[in-house]
Amino acid sequence: MSDVALKISHVQKEYKSGTKALQGLDFEVRRGEFFALLGPNGSGKTTLINIIAGPTKITEGSVKIFGLDIAEHREETKRLIGVVPQEISFDSFFTVNETMKIRSGYYGIRNNQEHIDEILEKLNLHEKKHANTRALSGGMKRRLLVAQALVHKPKLLILDEPTAGVDVELRHNLWKYMKELNEGGLTVLLTTHYLEEAENLCERIAIINKGKLAALDTTANLTANNKLEDVFIDLTYNSNV
């Protein structure tokens, strides 16, 4: 398996309206890395996540997951990634355990209860195993999103604003679990608006703005002399004026 978990090559995305969401984006995430993707609203982060996950098609360029082009190997690459989306959406008729079993079936996995129980235990959801999803708190629903993304044992986990709107305690608990998964060999791509989150978790950080790469370096280099904060604030300000 390739040492490069995710390779974004000259990726462009132009919508029918003429909007250019991505403009020749290039970067790669190494296998086993905890990598942050930052950018102000409208920078192209969500478009890129949707391209990797499958719903959105690129206009030009290529995306490879562990050496496999997503356009040529859609089924294989789909099994290699797990995505934790921003939006919380569950079928309210099912319990937590049923939701996990249904997601397992989506990947063609049977007899997955042992792994499901392990994930639910790690995310402090085991006591809610037979609770209906509509009865869960917002924080529990956020944890269930993470659980769903892990049910098929992906090699690359994509976290799209995973701690948005959650309390500090839950945020730190999720950080701890994500670190454990990464230390166990899981490659993680994180998008976040919390600079502290990126600084605490990630080895390297890429910043995109208006569909282009604005910065890419190690976390240590970008955080030296408040450089990361200055760049991010400047991009956010200039994107809103």
mmCIF file of N, CA and C in Angstrom, residues 72-148:
data_model
loop_
_atom_site.group_PDB
_atom_site.id
_atom_site.type_symbol
_atom_site.label_atom_id
_atom_site.label_comp_id
_atom_site.label_asym_id
_atom_site.label_seq_id
_atom_site.Cartn_x
_atom_site.Cartn_y
_atom_site.Cartn_z
ATOM 1 N N GLU A 72 -11.345 5.979 -10.944
ATOM 2 C CA GLU A 72 -11.204 4.652 -11.541
ATOM 3 C C GLU A 72 -11.500 3.524 -10.555
ATOM 4 N N HIS A 73 -11.384 3.812 -9.272
ATOM 5 C CA HIS A 73 -11.548 2.767 -8.242
ATOM 6 C C HIS A 73 -12.494 3.258 -7.152
ATOM 7 N N ARG A 74 -13.710 3.654 -7.558
ATOM 8 C CA ARG A 74 -14.641 4.259 -6.600
ATOM 9 C C ARG A 74 -15.002 3.321 -5.454
ATOM 10 N N GLU A 75 -15.297 2.082 -5.744
ATOM 11 C CA GLU A 75 -15.712 1.141 -4.699
ATOM 12 C C GLU A 75 -14.568 0.830 -3.738
ATOM 13 N N GLU A 76 -13.379 0.609 -4.277
ATOM 14 C CA GLU A 76 -12.229 0.302 -3.417
ATOM 15 C C GLU A 76 -11.865 1.481 -2.520
ATOM 16 N N THR A 77 -11.856 2.683 -3.096
ATOM 17 C CA THR A 77 -11.466 3.852 -2.297
ATOM 18 C C THR A 77 -12.539 4.216 -1.277
ATOM 19 N N LYS A 78 -13.790 3.947 -1.600
ATOM 20 C CA LYS A 78 -14.873 4.222 -0.655
ATOM 21 C C LYS A 78 -14.689 3.423 0.636
ATOM 22 N N ARG A 79 -14.187 2.212 0.495
ATOM 23 C CA ARG A 79 -13.973 1.362 1.666
ATOM 24 C C ARG A 79 -12.744 1.786 2.487
ATOM 25 N N LEU A 80 -11.851 2.536 1.852
ATOM 26 C CA LEU A 80 -10.627 2.958 2.536
ATOM 27 C C LEU A 80 -10.831 4.200 3.394
ATOM 28 N N ILE A 81 -11.932 4.914 3.180
ATOM 29 C CA ILE A 81 -12.131 6.167 3.912
ATOM 30 C C ILE A 81 -13.385 6.119 4.791
ATOM 31 N N GLY A 82 -13.310 6.867 5.889
ATOM 32 C CA GLY A 82 -14.472 7.104 6.737
ATOM 33 C C GLY A 82 -14.625 8.601 6.875
ATOM 34 N N VAL A 83 -15.844 9.112 6.753
ATOM 35 C CA VAL A 83 -16.074 10.558 6.775
ATOM 36 C C VAL A 83 -17.018 10.923 7.905
ATOM 37 N N VAL A 84 -16.575 11.868 8.734
ATOM 38 C CA VAL A 84 -17.436 12.441 9.774
ATOM 39 C C VAL A 84 -17.881 13.808 9.259
ATOM 40 N N PRO A 85 -19.133 13.928 8.802
ATOM 41 C CA PRO A 85 -19.599 15.178 8.199
ATOM 42 C C PRO A 85 -19.932 16.240 9.243
ATOM 43 N N GLN A 86 -20.096 17.467 8.776
ATOM 44 C CA GLN A 86 -20.511 18.555 9.665
ATOM 45 C C GLN A 86 -21.956 18.376 10.107
ATOM 46 N N GLU A 87 -22.804 17.982 9.160
ATOM 47 C CA GLU A 87 -24.239 17.913 9.430
ATOM 48 C C GLU A 87 -24.591 16.667 10.230
ATOM 49 N N ILE A 88 -25.438 16.847 11.242
ATOM 50 C CA ILE A 88 -25.926 15.716 12.032
ATOM 51 C C ILE A 88 -27.255 15.269 11.451
ATOM 52 N N SER A 89 -27.285 14.035 10.944
ATOM 53 C CA SER A 89 -28.498 13.524 10.321
ATOM 54 C C SER A 89 -28.595 12.017 10.530
ATOM 55 N N PHE A 90 -29.632 11.598 11.251
ATOM 56 C CA PHE A 90 -29.883 10.175 11.485
ATOM 57 C C PHE A 90 -31.353 9.869 11.243
ATOM 58 N N ASP A 91 -31.639 8.627 10.903
ATOM 59 C CA ASP A 91 -33.025 8.182 10.814
ATOM 60 C C ASP A 91 -33.533 7.977 12.234
ATOM 61 N N SER A 92 -34.487 8.769 12.646
ATOM 62 C CA SER A 92 -34.951 8.771 14.029
ATOM 63 C C SER A 92 -35.715 7.518 14.427
ATOM 64 N N PHE A 93 -35.976 6.624 13.471
ATOM 65 C CA PHE A 93 -36.721 5.401 13.787
ATOM 66 C C PHE A 93 -35.814 4.286 14.319
ATOM 67 N N PHE A 94 -34.487 4.471 14.198
ATOM 68 C CA PHE A 94 -33.565 3.403 14.577
ATOM 69 C C PHE A 94 -32.817 3.715 15.870
ATOM 70 N N THR A 95 -32.379 2.652 16.537
ATOM 71 C CA THR A 95 -31.562 2.803 17.734
ATOM 72 C C THR A 95 -30.114 3.023 17.324
ATOM 73 N N VAL A 96 -29.287 3.328 18.301
ATOM 74 C CA VAL A 96 -27.854 3.514 18.037
ATOM 75 C C VAL A 96 -27.259 2.247 17.437
ATOM 76 N N ASN A 97 -27.558 1.099 18.030
ATOM 77 C CA ASN A 97 -26.986 -0.156 17.545
ATOM 78 C C ASN A 97 -27.494 -0.497 16.146
ATOM 79 N N GLU A 98 -28.772 -0.256 15.904
ATOM 80 C CA GLU A 98 -29.327 -0.520 14.572
ATOM 81 C C GLU A 98 -28.689 0.388 13.534
ATOM 82 N N THR A 99 -28.460 1.621 13.911
ATOM 83 C CA THR A 99 -27.807 2.571 13.006
ATOM 84 C C THR A 99 -26.417 2.074 12.612
ATOM 85 N N MET A 100 -25.687 1.557 13.587
ATOM 86 C CA MET A 100 -24.341 1.038 13.326
ATOM 87 C C MET A 100 -24.380 -0.222 12.456
ATOM 88 N N LYS A 101 -25.348 -1.077 12.684
ATOM 89 C CA LYS A 101 -25.467 -2.306 11.890
ATOM 90 C C LYS A 101 -25.854 -1.989 10.448
ATOM 91 N N ILE A 102 -26.729 -0.993 10.288
ATOM 92 C CA ILE A 102 -27.113 -0.577 8.938
ATOM 93 C C ILE A 102 -25.899 -0.019 8.192
ATOM 94 N N ARG A 103 -25.098 0.782 8.879
ATOM 95 C CA ARG A 103 -23.901 1.330 8.245
ATOM 96 C C ARG A 103 -22.910 0.213 7.904
ATOM 97 N N SER A 104 -22.805 -0.792 8.756
ATOM 98 C CA SER A 104 -21.961 -1.954 8.443
ATOM 99 C C SER A 104 -22.434 -2.620 7.159
ATOM 100 N N GLY A 105 -23.751 -2.796 7.041
ATOM 101 C CA GLY A 105 -24.316 -3.421 5.855
ATOM 102 C C GLY A 105 -24.060 -2.623 4.599
ATOM 103 N N TYR A 106 -23.972 -1.306 4.743
ATOM 104 C CA TYR A 106 -23.666 -0.437 3.603
ATOM 105 C C TYR A 106 -22.326 -0.806 2.988
ATOM 106 N N TYR A 107 -21.410 -1.280 3.824
ATOM 107 C CA TYR A 107 -20.091 -1.699 3.349
ATOM 108 C C TYR A 107 -19.998 -3.211 3.151
ATOM 109 N N GLY A 108 -21.148 -3.889 3.235
ATOM 110 C CA GLY A 108 -21.162 -5.326 3.013
ATOM 111 C C GLY A 108 -20.574 -6.139 4.149
ATOM 112 N N ILE A 109 -20.586 -5.563 5.368
ATOM 113 C CA ILE A 109 -19.988 -6.238 6.516
ATOM 114 C C ILE A 109 -21.078 -6.873 7.372
ATOM 115 N N ARG A 110 -20.955 -8.181 7.626
ATOM 116 C CA ARG A 110 -21.891 -8.889 8.484
ATOM 117 C C ARG A 110 -21.199 -9.292 9.788
ATOM 118 N N ASN A 111 -22.001 -9.634 10.762
ATOM 119 C CA ASN A 111 -21.466 -10.118 12.046
ATOM 120 C C ASN A 111 -20.400 -9.168 12.604
ATOM 121 N N ASN A 112 -20.769 -7.894 12.669
ATOM 122 C CA ASN A 112 -19.822 -6.850 13.066
ATOM 123 C C ASN A 112 -20.061 -6.350 14.488
ATOM 124 N N GLN A 113 -20.859 -7.089 15.277
ATOM 125 C CA GLN A 113 -21.278 -6.595 16.580
ATOM 126 C C GLN A 113 -20.121 -6.362 17.540
ATOM 127 N N GLU A 114 -19.134 -7.228 17.509
ATOM 128 C CA GLU A 114 -17.993 -7.061 18.423
ATOM 129 C C GLU A 114 -17.276 -5.737 18.180
ATOM 130 N N HIS A 115 -17.059 -5.420 16.918
ATOM 131 C CA HIS A 115 -16.393 -4.161 16.584
ATOM 132 C C HIS A 115 -17.282 -2.964 16.918
ATOM 133 N N ILE A 116 -18.573 -3.106 16.672
ATOM 134 C CA ILE A 116 -19.523 -2.038 17.011
ATOM 135 C C ILE A 116 -19.486 -1.756 18.512
ATOM 136 N N ASP A 117 -19.515 -2.817 19.318
ATOM 137 C CA ASP A 117 -19.491 -2.646 20.773
ATOM 138 C C ASP A 117 -18.205 -1.963 21.229
ATOM 139 N N GLU A 118 -17.097 -2.303 20.582
ATOM 140 C CA GLU A 118 -15.803 -1.704 20.934
ATOM 141 C C GLU A 118 -15.812 -0.198 20.661
ATOM 142 N N ILE A 119 -16.350 0.183 19.509
ATOM 143 C CA ILE A 119 -16.409 1.603 19.161
ATOM 144 C C ILE A 119 -17.329 2.355 20.116
ATOM 145 N N LEU A 120 -18.494 1.801 20.377
ATOM 146 C CA LEU A 120 -19.459 2.459 21.258
ATOM 147 C C LEU A 120 -18.892 2.625 22.665
ATOM 148 N N GLU A 121 -18.134 1.640 23.094
ATOM 149 C CA GLU A 121 -17.506 1.726 24.417
ATOM 150 C C GLU A 121 -16.479 2.849 24.447
ATOM 151 N N LYS A 122 -15.663 2.933 23.416
ATOM 152 C CA LYS A 122 -14.620 3.953 23.349
ATOM 153 C C LYS A 122 -15.204 5.367 23.310
ATOM 154 N N LEU A 123 -16.374 5.504 22.686
ATOM 155 C CA LEU A 123 -16.994 6.822 22.531
ATOM 156 C C LEU A 123 -18.062 7.087 23.598
ATOM 157 N N ASN A 124 -18.066 6.251 24.637
ATOM 158 C CA ASN A 124 -19.016 6.417 25.753
ATOM 159 C C ASN A 124 -20.469 6.433 25.278
ATOM 160 N N LEU A 125 -20.767 5.548 24.333
ATOM 161 C CA LEU A 125 -22.122 5.426 23.812
ATOM 162 C C LEU A 125 -22.756 4.074 24.135
ATOM 163 N N HIS A 126 -21.999 3.223 24.817
ATOM 164 C CA HIS A 126 -22.468 1.852 25.024
ATOM 165 C C HIS A 126 -23.764 1.812 25.822
ATOM 166 N N GLU A 127 -23.899 2.702 26.798
ATOM 167 C CA GLU A 127 -25.123 2.721 27.603
ATOM 168 C C GLU A 127 -26.327 3.169 26.786
ATOM 169 N N LYS A 128 -26.077 3.826 25.658
ATOM 170 C CA LYS A 128 -27.160 4.293 24.790
ATOM 171 C C LYS A 128 -27.345 3.369 23.582
ATOM 172 N N LYS A 129 -26.755 2.188 23.660
ATOM 173 C CA LYS A 129 -26.762 1.248 22.544
ATOM 174 C C LYS A 129 -28.167 0.985 22.001
ATOM 175 N N HIS A 130 -29.135 0.844 22.895
ATOM 176 C CA HIS A 130 -30.494 0.513 22.471
ATOM 177 C C HIS A 130 -31.438 1.716 22.544
ATOM 178 N N ALA A 131 -30.860 2.900 22.701
ATOM 179 C CA ALA A 131 -31.668 4.119 22.717
ATOM 180 C C ALA A 131 -31.941 4.575 21.284
ATOM 181 N N ASN A 132 -33.103 5.160 21.083
ATOM 182 C CA ASN A 132 -33.418 5.707 19.781
ATOM 183 C C ASN A 132 -32.544 6.931 19.511
ATOM 184 N N THR A 133 -32.124 7.105 18.280
ATOM 185 C CA THR A 133 -31.207 8.212 17.972
ATOM 186 C C THR A 133 -31.818 9.581 18.265
ATOM 187 N N ARG A 134 -33.148 9.694 18.157
ATOM 188 C CA ARG A 134 -33.776 10.987 18.417
ATOM 189 C C ARG A 134 -33.706 11.377 19.889
ATOM 190 N N ALA A 135 -33.413 10.384 20.772
ATOM 191 C CA ALA A 135 -33.326 10.656 22.202
ATOM 192 C C ALA A 135 -31.929 11.084 22.634
ATOM 193 N N LEU A 136 -30.986 11.092 21.701
ATOM 194 C CA LEU A 136 -29.610 11.447 22.040
ATOM 195 C C LEU A 136 -29.435 12.957 22.128
ATOM 196 N N SER A 137 -28.516 13.372 22.983
ATOM 197 C CA SER A 137 -28.149 14.786 23.058
ATOM 198 C C SER A 137 -27.326 15.150 21.821
ATOM 199 N N GLY A 138 -27.111 16.440 21.628
ATOM 200 C CA GLY A 138 -26.316 16.875 20.488
ATOM 201 C C GLY A 138 -24.908 16.311 20.510
ATOM 202 N N GLY A 139 -24.304 16.277 21.709
ATOM 203 C CA GLY A 139 -22.958 15.731 21.826
ATOM 204 C C GLY A 139 -22.899 14.253 21.517
ATOM 205 N N MET A 140 -23.912 13.508 21.951
ATOM 206 C CA MET A 140 -23.961 12.074 21.672
ATOM 207 C C MET A 140 -24.148 11.810 20.179
ATOM 208 N N LYS A 141 -24.955 12.629 19.540
ATOM 209 C CA LYS A 141 -25.141 12.485 18.096
ATOM 210 C C LYS A 141 -23.821 12.739 17.361
ATOM 211 N N ARG A 142 -23.069 13.708 17.847
ATOM 212 C CA ARG A 142 -21.773 14.000 17.234
ATOM 213 C C ARG A 142 -20.840 12.793 17.387
ATOM 214 N N ARG A 143 -20.874 12.149 18.568
ATOM 215 C CA ARG A 143 -20.051 10.955 18.785
ATOM 216 C C ARG A 143 -20.502 9.799 17.894
ATOM 217 N N LEU A 144 -21.813 9.694 17.685
ATOM 218 C CA LEU A 144 -22.330 8.627 16.821
ATOM 219 C C LEU A 144 -21.879 8.817 15.370
ATOM 220 N N LEU A 145 -21.753 10.064 14.936
ATOM 221 C CA LEU A 145 -21.204 10.326 13.600
ATOM 222 C C LEU A 145 -19.796 9.752 13.467
ATOM 223 N N VAL A 146 -18.996 9.950 14.525
ATOM 224 C CA VAL A 146 -17.631 9.412 14.527
ATOM 225 C C VAL A 146 -17.677 7.887 14.514
ATOM 226 N N ALA A 147 -18.560 7.311 15.323
ATOM 227 C CA ALA A 147 -18.683 5.850 15.393
ATOM 228 C C ALA A 147 -19.038 5.261 14.032
ATOM 229 N N GLN A 148 -19.993 5.889 13.353
ATOM 230 C CA GLN A 148 -20.394 5.406 12.024
ATOM 231 C C GLN A 148 -19.231 5.400 11.042
#
